[in-house]
Backbone as XML, in Angstrom:
<?xml version="1.0"?>
<chain id="A" units="angstrom">
  <residue number="1" name="MET">
    <atom name="N" x="-4.194" y="5.779" z="-13.189"/>
    <atom name="CA" x="-2.945" y="5.127" z="-13.521"/>
    <atom name="C" x="-1.799" y="5.722" z="-12.694"/>
  </residue>
  <residue number="2" name="GLY">
    <atom name="N" x="-1.770" y="7.024" z="-12.594"/>
    <atom name="CA" x="-0.719" y="7.684" z="-11.824"/>
    <atom name="C" x="-0.764" y="7.341" z="-10.354"/>
  </residue>
  <residue number="3" name="THR">
    <atom name="N" x="-1.969" y="7.189" z="-9.821"/>
    <atom name="CA" x="-2.105" y="6.814" z="-8.418"/>
    <atom name="C" x="-1.525" y="5.430" z="-8.177"/>
  </residue>
  <residue number="4" name="GLY">
    <atom name="N" x="-1.806" y="4.508" z="-9.082"/>
    <atom name="CA" x="-1.284" y="3.149" z="-8.941"/>
    <atom name="C" x="0.230" y="3.109" z="-8.978"/>
  </residue>
  <residue number="5" name="VAL">
    <atom name="N" x="0.812" y="3.866" z="-9.890"/>
    <atom name="CA" x="2.279" y="3.907" z="-9.989"/>
    <atom name="C" x="2.868" y="4.600" z="-8.762"/>
  </residue>
  <residue number="6" name="GLY">
    <atom name="N" x="2.259" y="5.691" z="-8.350"/>
    <atom name="CA" x="2.757" y="6.417" z="-7.182"/>
    <atom name="C" x="2.701" y="5.598" z="-5.916"/>
  </residue>
  <residue number="7" name="LEU">
    <atom name="N" x="1.588" y="4.901" z="-5.722"/>
    <atom name="CA" x="1.464" y="4.073" z="-4.534"/>
    <atom name="C" x="2.290" y="2.800" z="-4.643"/>
  </residue>
  <residue number="8" name="GLY">
    <atom name="N" x="2.362" y="2.234" z="-5.828"/>
    <atom name="CA" x="3.073" y="0.972" z="-5.999"/>
    <atom name="C" x="4.586" y="1.105" z="-5.948"/>
  </residue>
  <residue number="9" name="ILE">
    <atom name="N" x="5.111" y="2.252" z="-6.382"/>
    <atom name="CA" x="6.558" y="2.436" z="-6.427"/>
    <atom name="C" x="7.009" y="3.552" z="-5.476"/>
  </residue>
  <residue number="10" name="GLY">
    <atom name="N" x="6.298" y="4.656" z="-5.473"/>
    <atom name="CA" x="6.708" y="5.816" z="-4.680"/>
    <atom name="C" x="6.563" y="5.638" z="-3.188"/>
  </residue>
  <residue number="11" name="GLU">
    <atom name="N" x="5.467" y="5.068" z="-2.755"/>
    <atom name="CA" x="5.243" y="4.900" z="-1.319"/>
    <atom name="C" x="6.267" y="3.945" z="-0.708"/>
  </residue>
  <residue number="12" name="PRO">
    <atom name="N" x="6.535" y="2.776" z="-1.309"/>
    <atom name="CA" x="7.591" y="1.928" z="-0.760"/>
    <atom name="C" x="8.971" y="2.601" z="-0.770"/>
  </residue>
  <residue number="13" name="LEU">
    <atom name="N" x="9.224" y="3.438" z="-1.772"/>
    <atom name="CA" x="10.496" y="4.164" z="-1.813"/>
    <atom name="C" x="10.599" y="5.123" z="-0.632"/>
  </residue>
  <residue number="14" name="GLY">
    <atom name="N" x="9.526" y="5.825" z="-0.329"/>
    <atom name="CA" x="9.524" y="6.729" z="0.817"/>
    <atom name="C" x="9.752" y="5.991" z="2.127"/>
  </residue>
  <residue number="15" name="VAL">
    <atom name="N" x="9.106" y="4.845" z="2.283"/>
    <atom name="CA" x="9.298" y="4.041" z="3.493"/>
    <atom name="C" x="10.740" y="3.533" z="3.557"/>
  </residue>
  <residue number="16" name="HIS">
    <atom name="N" x="11.261" y="3.104" z="2.414"/>
    <atom name="CA" x="12.636" y="2.584" z="2.358"/>
    <atom name="C" x="13.644" y="3.670" z="2.745"/>
  </residue>
  <residue number="17" name="LEU">
    <atom name="N" x="13.473" y="4.865" z="2.205"/>
    <atom name="CA" x="14.382" y="5.970" z="2.530"/>
    <atom name="C" x="14.238" y="6.397" z="3.987"/>
  </residue>
  <residue number="18" name="ALA">
    <atom name="N" x="13.013" y="6.402" z="4.506"/>
    <atom name="CA" x="12.789" y="6.778" z="5.897"/>
    <atom name="C" x="13.411" y="5.773" z="6.862"/>
  </residue>
  <residue number="19" name="ASN">
    <atom name="N" x="13.563" y="4.531" z="6.419"/>
    <atom name="CA" x="14.156" y="3.487" z="7.251"/>
    <atom name="C" x="15.676" y="3.434" z="7.089"/>
  </residue>
  <residue number="20" name="GLY">
    <atom name="N" x="16.254" y="4.404" z="6.444"/>
    <atom name="CA" x="17.692" y="4.458" z="6.278"/>
    <atom name="C" x="18.237" y="3.449" z="5.279"/>
  </residue>
  <residue number="21" name="ARG">
    <atom name="N" x="17.414" y="3.044" z="4.318"/>
    <atom name="CA" x="17.795" y="2.097" z="3.263"/>
    <atom name="C" x="18.277" y="0.760" z="3.809"/>
  </residue>
  <residue number="22" name="ARG">
    <atom name="N" x="17.723" y="0.333" z="4.940"/>
    <atom name="CA" x="18.172" y="-0.914" z="5.538"/>
    <atom name="C" x="17.381" y="-2.126" z="5.066"/>
  </residue>
  <residue number="23" name="GLY">
    <atom name="N" x="16.200" y="-1.923" z="4.509"/>
    <atom name="CA" x="15.381" y="-3.042" z="4.061"/>
    <atom name="C" x="15.619" y="-3.381" z="2.604"/>
  </residue>
  <residue number="24" name="ASN">
    <atom name="N" x="14.770" y="-4.238" z="2.063"/>
    <atom name="CA" x="14.854" y="-4.640" z="0.665"/>
    <atom name="C" x="13.753" y="-3.925" z="-0.106"/>
  </residue>
  <residue number="25" name="TYR">
    <atom name="N" x="14.135" y="-2.949" z="-0.889"/>
    <atom name="CA" x="13.170" y="-2.126" z="-1.616"/>
    <atom name="C" x="12.330" y="-2.945" z="-2.594"/>
  </residue>
  <residue number="26" name="PHE">
    <atom name="N" x="12.964" y="-3.842" z="-3.330"/>
    <atom name="CA" x="12.235" y="-4.592" z="-4.354"/>
    <atom name="C" x="11.212" y="-5.554" z="-3.749"/>
  </residue>
  <residue number="27" name="THR">
    <atom name="N" x="11.526" y="-6.166" z="-2.619"/>
    <atom name="CA" x="10.547" y="-7.002" z="-1.921"/>
    <atom name="C" x="9.380" y="-6.149" z="-1.470"/>
  </residue>
  <residue number="28" name="ASN">
    <atom name="N" x="9.668" y="-4.975" z="-0.958"/>
    <atom name="CA" x="8.630" y="-4.061" z="-0.505"/>
    <atom name="C" x="7.723" y="-3.648" z="-1.660"/>
  </residue>
  <residue number="29" name="VAL">
    <atom name="N" x="8.302" y="-3.381" z="-2.829"/>
    <atom name="CA" x="7.503" y="-3.003" z="-3.997"/>
    <atom name="C" x="6.586" y="-4.160" z="-4.403"/>
  </residue>
  <residue number="30" name="LEU">
    <atom name="N" x="7.113" y="-5.364" z="-4.448"/>
    <atom name="CA" x="6.303" y="-6.521" z="-4.851"/>
    <atom name="C" x="5.140" y="-6.758" z="-3.896"/>
  </residue>
  <residue number="31" name="VAL">
    <atom name="N" x="5.425" y="-6.779" z="-2.600"/>
    <atom name="CA" x="4.363" y="-7.021" z="-1.624"/>
    <atom name="C" x="3.379" y="-5.859" z="-1.603"/>
  </residue>
  <residue number="32" name="SER">
    <atom name="N" x="3.874" y="-4.644" z="-1.640"/>
    <atom name="CA" x="2.999" y="-3.471" z="-1.610"/>
    <atom name="C" x="2.089" y="-3.414" z="-2.836"/>
  </residue>
  <residue number="33" name="THR">
    <atom name="N" x="2.617" y="-3.780" z="-3.989"/>
    <atom name="CA" x="1.804" y="-3.784" z="-5.201"/>
    <atom name="C" x="0.703" y="-4.838" z="-5.112"/>
  </residue>
  <residue number="34" name="GLY">
    <atom name="N" x="1.018" y="-5.991" z="-4.550"/>
    <atom name="CA" x="0.001" y="-7.027" z="-4.348"/>
    <atom name="C" x="-1.092" y="-6.574" z="-3.396"/>
  </residue>
  <residue number="35" name="VAL">
    <atom name="N" x="-0.691" y="-5.977" z="-2.281"/>
    <atom name="CA" x="-1.674" y="-5.465" z="-1.310"/>
    <atom name="C" x="-2.491" y="-4.347" z="-1.939"/>
  </residue>
  <residue number="36" name="LEU">
    <atom name="N" x="-1.849" y="-3.489" z="-2.726"/>
    <atom name="CA" x="-2.567" y="-2.415" z="-3.414"/>
    <atom name="C" x="-3.612" y="-2.971" z="-4.373"/>
  </residue>
  <residue number="37" name="GLY">
    <atom name="N" x="-3.249" y="-3.994" z="-5.118"/>
    <atom name="CA" x="-4.201" y="-4.607" z="-6.047"/>
    <atom name="C" x="-5.397" y="-5.213" z="-5.341"/>
  </residue>
  <residue number="38" name="ILE">
    <atom name="N" x="-5.146" y="-5.939" z="-4.270"/>
    <atom name="CA" x="-6.233" y="-6.562" z="-3.512"/>
    <atom name="C" x="-7.124" y="-5.502" z="-2.878"/>
  </residue>
  <residue number="39" name="SER">
    <atom name="N" x="-6.511" y="-4.489" z="-2.250"/>
    <atom name="CA" x="-7.315" y="-3.458" z="-1.593"/>
    <atom name="C" x="-8.105" y="-2.637" z="-2.607"/>
  </residue>
  <residue number="40" name="SER">
    <atom name="N" x="-7.524" y="-2.375" z="-3.769"/>
    <atom name="CA" x="-8.247" y="-1.636" z="-4.814"/>
    <atom name="C" x="-9.447" y="-2.426" z="-5.307"/>
  </residue>
  <residue number="41" name="ALA">
    <atom name="N" x="-9.266" y="-3.709" z="-5.495"/>
    <atom name="CA" x="-10.378" y="-4.557" z="-5.929"/>
    <atom name="C" x="-11.494" y="-4.564" z="-4.896"/>
  </residue>
  <residue number="42" name="LEU">
    <atom name="N" x="-11.136" y="-4.607" z="-3.624"/>
    <atom name="CA" x="-12.154" y="-4.584" z="-2.569"/>
    <atom name="C" x="-12.910" y="-3.264" z="-2.541"/>
  </residue>
  <residue number="43" name="VAL">
    <atom name="N" x="-12.177" y="-2.161" z="-2.625"/>
    <atom name="CA" x="-12.832" y="-0.849" z="-2.599"/>
    <atom name="C" x="-13.730" y="-0.669" z="-3.815"/>
  </residue>
  <residue number="44" name="TRP">
    <atom name="N" x="-13.243" y="-1.044" z="-5.007"/>
    <atom name="CA" x="-14.063" y="-0.904" z="-6.214"/>
    <atom name="C" x="-15.273" y="-1.813" z="-6.158"/>
  </residue>
  <residue number="45" name="GLY">
    <atom name="N" x="-15.134" y="-3.001" z="-5.587"/>
    <atom name="CA" x="-16.266" y="-3.912" z="-5.452"/>
    <atom name="C" x="-17.344" y="-3.348" z="-4.541"/>
  </residue>
  <residue number="46" name="VAL">
    <atom name="N" x="-16.916" y="-2.755" z="-3.443"/>
    <atom name="CA" x="-17.874" y="-2.142" z="-2.517"/>
    <atom name="C" x="-18.475" y="-0.890" z="-3.133"/>
  </residue>
  <residue number="47" name="ALA">
    <atom name="N" x="-17.644" y="-0.077" z="-3.775"/>
    <atom name="CA" x="-18.110" y="1.182" z="-4.352"/>
    <atom name="C" x="-19.136" y="0.944" z="-5.453"/>
  </residue>
  <residue number="48" name="SER">
    <atom name="N" x="-18.991" y="-0.134" z="-6.198"/>
    <atom name="CA" x="-19.932" y="-0.393" z="-7.280"/>
    <atom name="C" x="-21.313" y="-0.778" z="-6.754"/>
  </residue>
  <residue number="49" name="ARG">
    <atom name="N" x="-21.384" y="-1.201" z="-5.505"/>
    <atom name="CA" x="-22.672" y="-1.612" z="-4.927"/>
    <atom name="C" x="-23.326" y="-0.518" z="-4.088"/>
  </residue>
  <residue number="50" name="LEU">
    <atom name="N" x="-22.619" y="0.544" z="-3.829"/>
    <atom name="CA" x="-23.147" y="1.636" z="-3.008"/>
    <atom name="C" x="-23.363" y="2.876" z="-3.864"/>
  </residue>
  <residue number="51" name="GLU">
    <atom name="N" x="-24.143" y="3.793" z="-3.343"/>
    <atom name="CA" x="-24.382" y="5.047" z="-4.049"/>
    <atom name="C" x="-23.137" y="5.925" z="-3.988"/>
  </residue>
  <residue number="52" name="ALA">
    <atom name="N" x="-22.947" y="6.711" z="-5.006"/>
    <atom name="CA" x="-21.799" y="7.627" z="-5.049"/>
    <atom name="C" x="-21.861" y="8.581" z="-3.860"/>
  </residue>
  <residue number="53" name="GLY">
    <atom name="N" x="-20.727" y="8.801" z="-3.237"/>
    <atom name="CA" x="-20.652" y="9.708" z="-2.101"/>
    <atom name="C" x="-20.973" y="9.063" z="-0.775"/>
  </residue>
  <residue number="54" name="ASP">
    <atom name="N" x="-21.209" y="7.779" z="-0.759"/>
    <atom name="CA" x="-21.532" y="7.090" z="0.480"/>
    <atom name="C" x="-20.324" y="7.108" z="1.415"/>
  </residue>
  <residue number="55" name="ALA">
    <atom name="N" x="-20.554" y="7.346" z="2.688"/>
    <atom name="CA" x="-19.469" y="7.441" z="3.665"/>
    <atom name="C" x="-18.727" y="6.114" z="3.804"/>
  </residue>
  <residue number="56" name="GLY">
    <atom name="N" x="-19.387" y="5.007" z="3.527"/>
    <atom name="CA" x="-18.733" y="3.702" z="3.623"/>
    <atom name="C" x="-17.582" y="3.558" z="2.650"/>
  </residue>
  <residue number="57" name="ILE">
    <atom name="N" x="-17.694" y="4.178" z="1.499"/>
    <atom name="CA" x="-16.618" y="4.121" z="0.509"/>
    <atom name="C" x="-15.394" y="4.861" z="1.040"/>
  </residue>
  <residue number="58" name="VAL">
    <atom name="N" x="-15.609" y="6.028" z="1.601"/>
    <atom name="CA" x="-14.511" y="6.824" z="2.136"/>
    <atom name="C" x="-13.874" y="6.106" z="3.322"/>
  </residue>
  <residue number="59" name="LEU">
    <atom name="N" x="-14.691" y="5.579" z="4.210"/>
    <atom name="CA" x="-14.172" y="4.866" z="5.377"/>
    <atom name="C" x="-13.406" y="3.617" z="4.953"/>
  </residue>
  <residue number="60" name="GLY">
    <atom name="N" x="-13.956" y="2.857" z="4.024"/>
    <atom name="CA" x="-13.291" y="1.651" z="3.539"/>
    <atom name="C" x="-11.980" y="1.972" z="2.850"/>
  </residue>
  <residue number="61" name="GLY">
    <atom name="N" x="-11.976" y="2.994" z="2.023"/>
    <atom name="CA" x="-10.750" y="3.401" z="1.347"/>
    <atom name="C" x="-9.686" y="3.868" z="2.321"/>
  </residue>
  <residue number="62" name="SER">
    <atom name="N" x="-10.097" y="4.598" z="3.353"/>
    <atom name="CA" x="-9.149" y="5.067" z="4.359"/>
    <atom name="C" x="-8.568" y="3.911" z="5.162"/>
  </residue>
  <residue number="63" name="LEU">
    <atom name="N" x="-9.405" y="2.961" z="5.521"/>
    <atom name="CA" x="-8.940" y="1.797" z="6.269"/>
    <atom name="C" x="-7.964" y="0.967" z="5.446"/>
  </residue>
  <residue number="64" name="LEU">
    <atom name="N" x="-8.292" y="0.740" z="4.186"/>
    <atom name="CA" x="-7.407" y="-0.046" z="3.334"/>
    <atom name="C" x="-6.090" y="0.684" z="3.061"/>
  </residue>
  <residue number="65" name="THR">
    <atom name="N" x="-6.133" y="2.005" z="2.994"/>
    <atom name="CA" x="-4.903" y="2.781" z="2.827"/>
    <atom name="C" x="-4.014" y="2.629" z="4.053"/>
  </residue>
  <residue number="66" name="ALA">
    <atom name="N" x="-4.606" y="2.664" z="5.232"/>
    <atom name="CA" x="-3.831" y="2.478" z="6.462"/>
    <atom name="C" x="-3.216" y="1.083" z="6.507"/>
  </residue>
  <residue number="67" name="ILE">
    <atom name="N" x="-3.967" y="0.076" z="6.092"/>
    <atom name="CA" x="-3.440" y="-1.294" z="6.044"/>
    <atom name="C" x="-2.293" y="-1.371" z="5.043"/>
  </residue>
  <residue number="68" name="TYR">
    <atom name="N" x="-2.448" y="-0.728" z="3.902"/>
    <atom name="CA" x="-1.418" y="-0.733" z="2.863"/>
    <atom name="C" x="-0.120" y="-0.110" z="3.367"/>
  </residue>
  <residue number="69" name="ILE">
    <atom name="N" x="-0.212" y="1.044" z="3.990"/>
    <atom name="CA" x="0.982" y="1.718" z="4.495"/>
    <atom name="C" x="1.600" y="0.915" z="5.639"/>
  </residue>
  <residue number="70" name="GLY">
    <atom name="N" x="0.780" y="0.374" z="6.512"/>
    <atom name="CA" x="1.290" y="-0.464" z="7.600"/>
    <atom name="C" x="2.014" y="-1.696" z="7.091"/>
  </residue>
  <residue number="71" name="THR">
    <atom name="N" x="1.480" y="-2.302" z="6.041"/>
    <atom name="CA" x="2.130" y="-3.466" z="5.441"/>
    <atom name="C" x="3.480" y="-3.081" z="4.862"/>
  </residue>
  <residue number="72" name="SER">
    <atom name="N" x="3.541" y="-1.958" z="4.194"/>
    <atom name="CA" x="4.797" y="-1.501" z="3.600"/>
    <atom name="C" x="5.848" y="-1.255" z="4.672"/>
  </residue>
  <residue number="73" name="ILE">
    <atom name="N" x="5.466" y="-0.632" z="5.758"/>
    <atom name="CA" x="6.394" y="-0.385" z="6.863"/>
    <atom name="C" x="6.841" y="-1.706" z="7.477"/>
  </residue>
  <residue number="74" name="GLY">
    <atom name="N" x="5.908" y="-2.631" z="7.660"/>
    <atom name="CA" x="6.253" y="-3.937" z="8.225"/>
    <atom name="C" x="7.225" y="-4.713" z="7.362"/>
  </residue>
  <residue number="75" name="ILE">
    <atom name="N" x="7.001" y="-4.724" z="6.050"/>
    <atom name="CA" x="7.903" y="-5.430" z="5.140"/>
    <atom name="C" x="9.292" y="-4.805" z="5.184"/>
  </residue>
  <residue number="76" name="GLU">
    <atom name="N" x="9.356" y="-3.506" z="5.196"/>
    <atom name="CA" x="10.653" y="-2.825" z="5.251"/>
    <atom name="C" x="11.407" y="-3.190" z="6.525"/>
  </residue>
  <residue number="77" name="ARG">
    <atom name="N" x="10.722" y="-3.232" z="7.641"/>
    <atom name="CA" x="11.382" y="-3.567" z="8.912"/>
    <atom name="C" x="11.819" y="-5.021" z="8.952"/>
  </residue>
  <residue number="78" name="VAL">
    <atom name="N" x="10.990" y="-5.918" z="8.433"/>
    <atom name="CA" x="11.329" y="-7.345" z="8.446"/>
    <atom name="C" x="12.539" y="-7.616" z="7.552"/>
  </residue>
  <residue number="79" name="THR">
    <atom name="N" x="12.584" y="-6.995" z="6.385"/>
    <atom name="CA" x="13.702" y="-7.249" z="5.472"/>
    <atom name="C" x="14.968" y="-6.508" z="5.893"/>
  </residue>
  <residue number="80" name="ALA">
    <atom name="N" x="14.880" y="-5.612" z="6.868"/>
    <atom name="CA" x="16.057" y="-4.884" z="7.338"/>
    <atom name="C" x="16.871" y="-5.701" z="8.327"/>
  </residue>
  <residue number="81" name="ARG">
    <atom name="N" x="16.318" y="-6.779" z="8.813"/>
    <atom name="CA" x="17.016" y="-7.590" z="9.834"/>
    <atom name="C" x="18.109" y="-8.412" z="9.257"/>
  </residue>
</chain>
């Protein structure tokens, strides 16, 4: 639960502050939370079909985290214009 709140609210806040508060924080939170939900569902779906400790779970989670952070940065930059 804490991870979801931290990623859904805290990560967009960090990106917003790093961008000099020029973007729209609330839009970033909404989009980031949606991407977080979709990526979490994908990782859990894959993880439930693989053995615990499988490298694919770690790789998939890392890739989806990079996509999530990239999306948050992109939304912040787009809404700053």
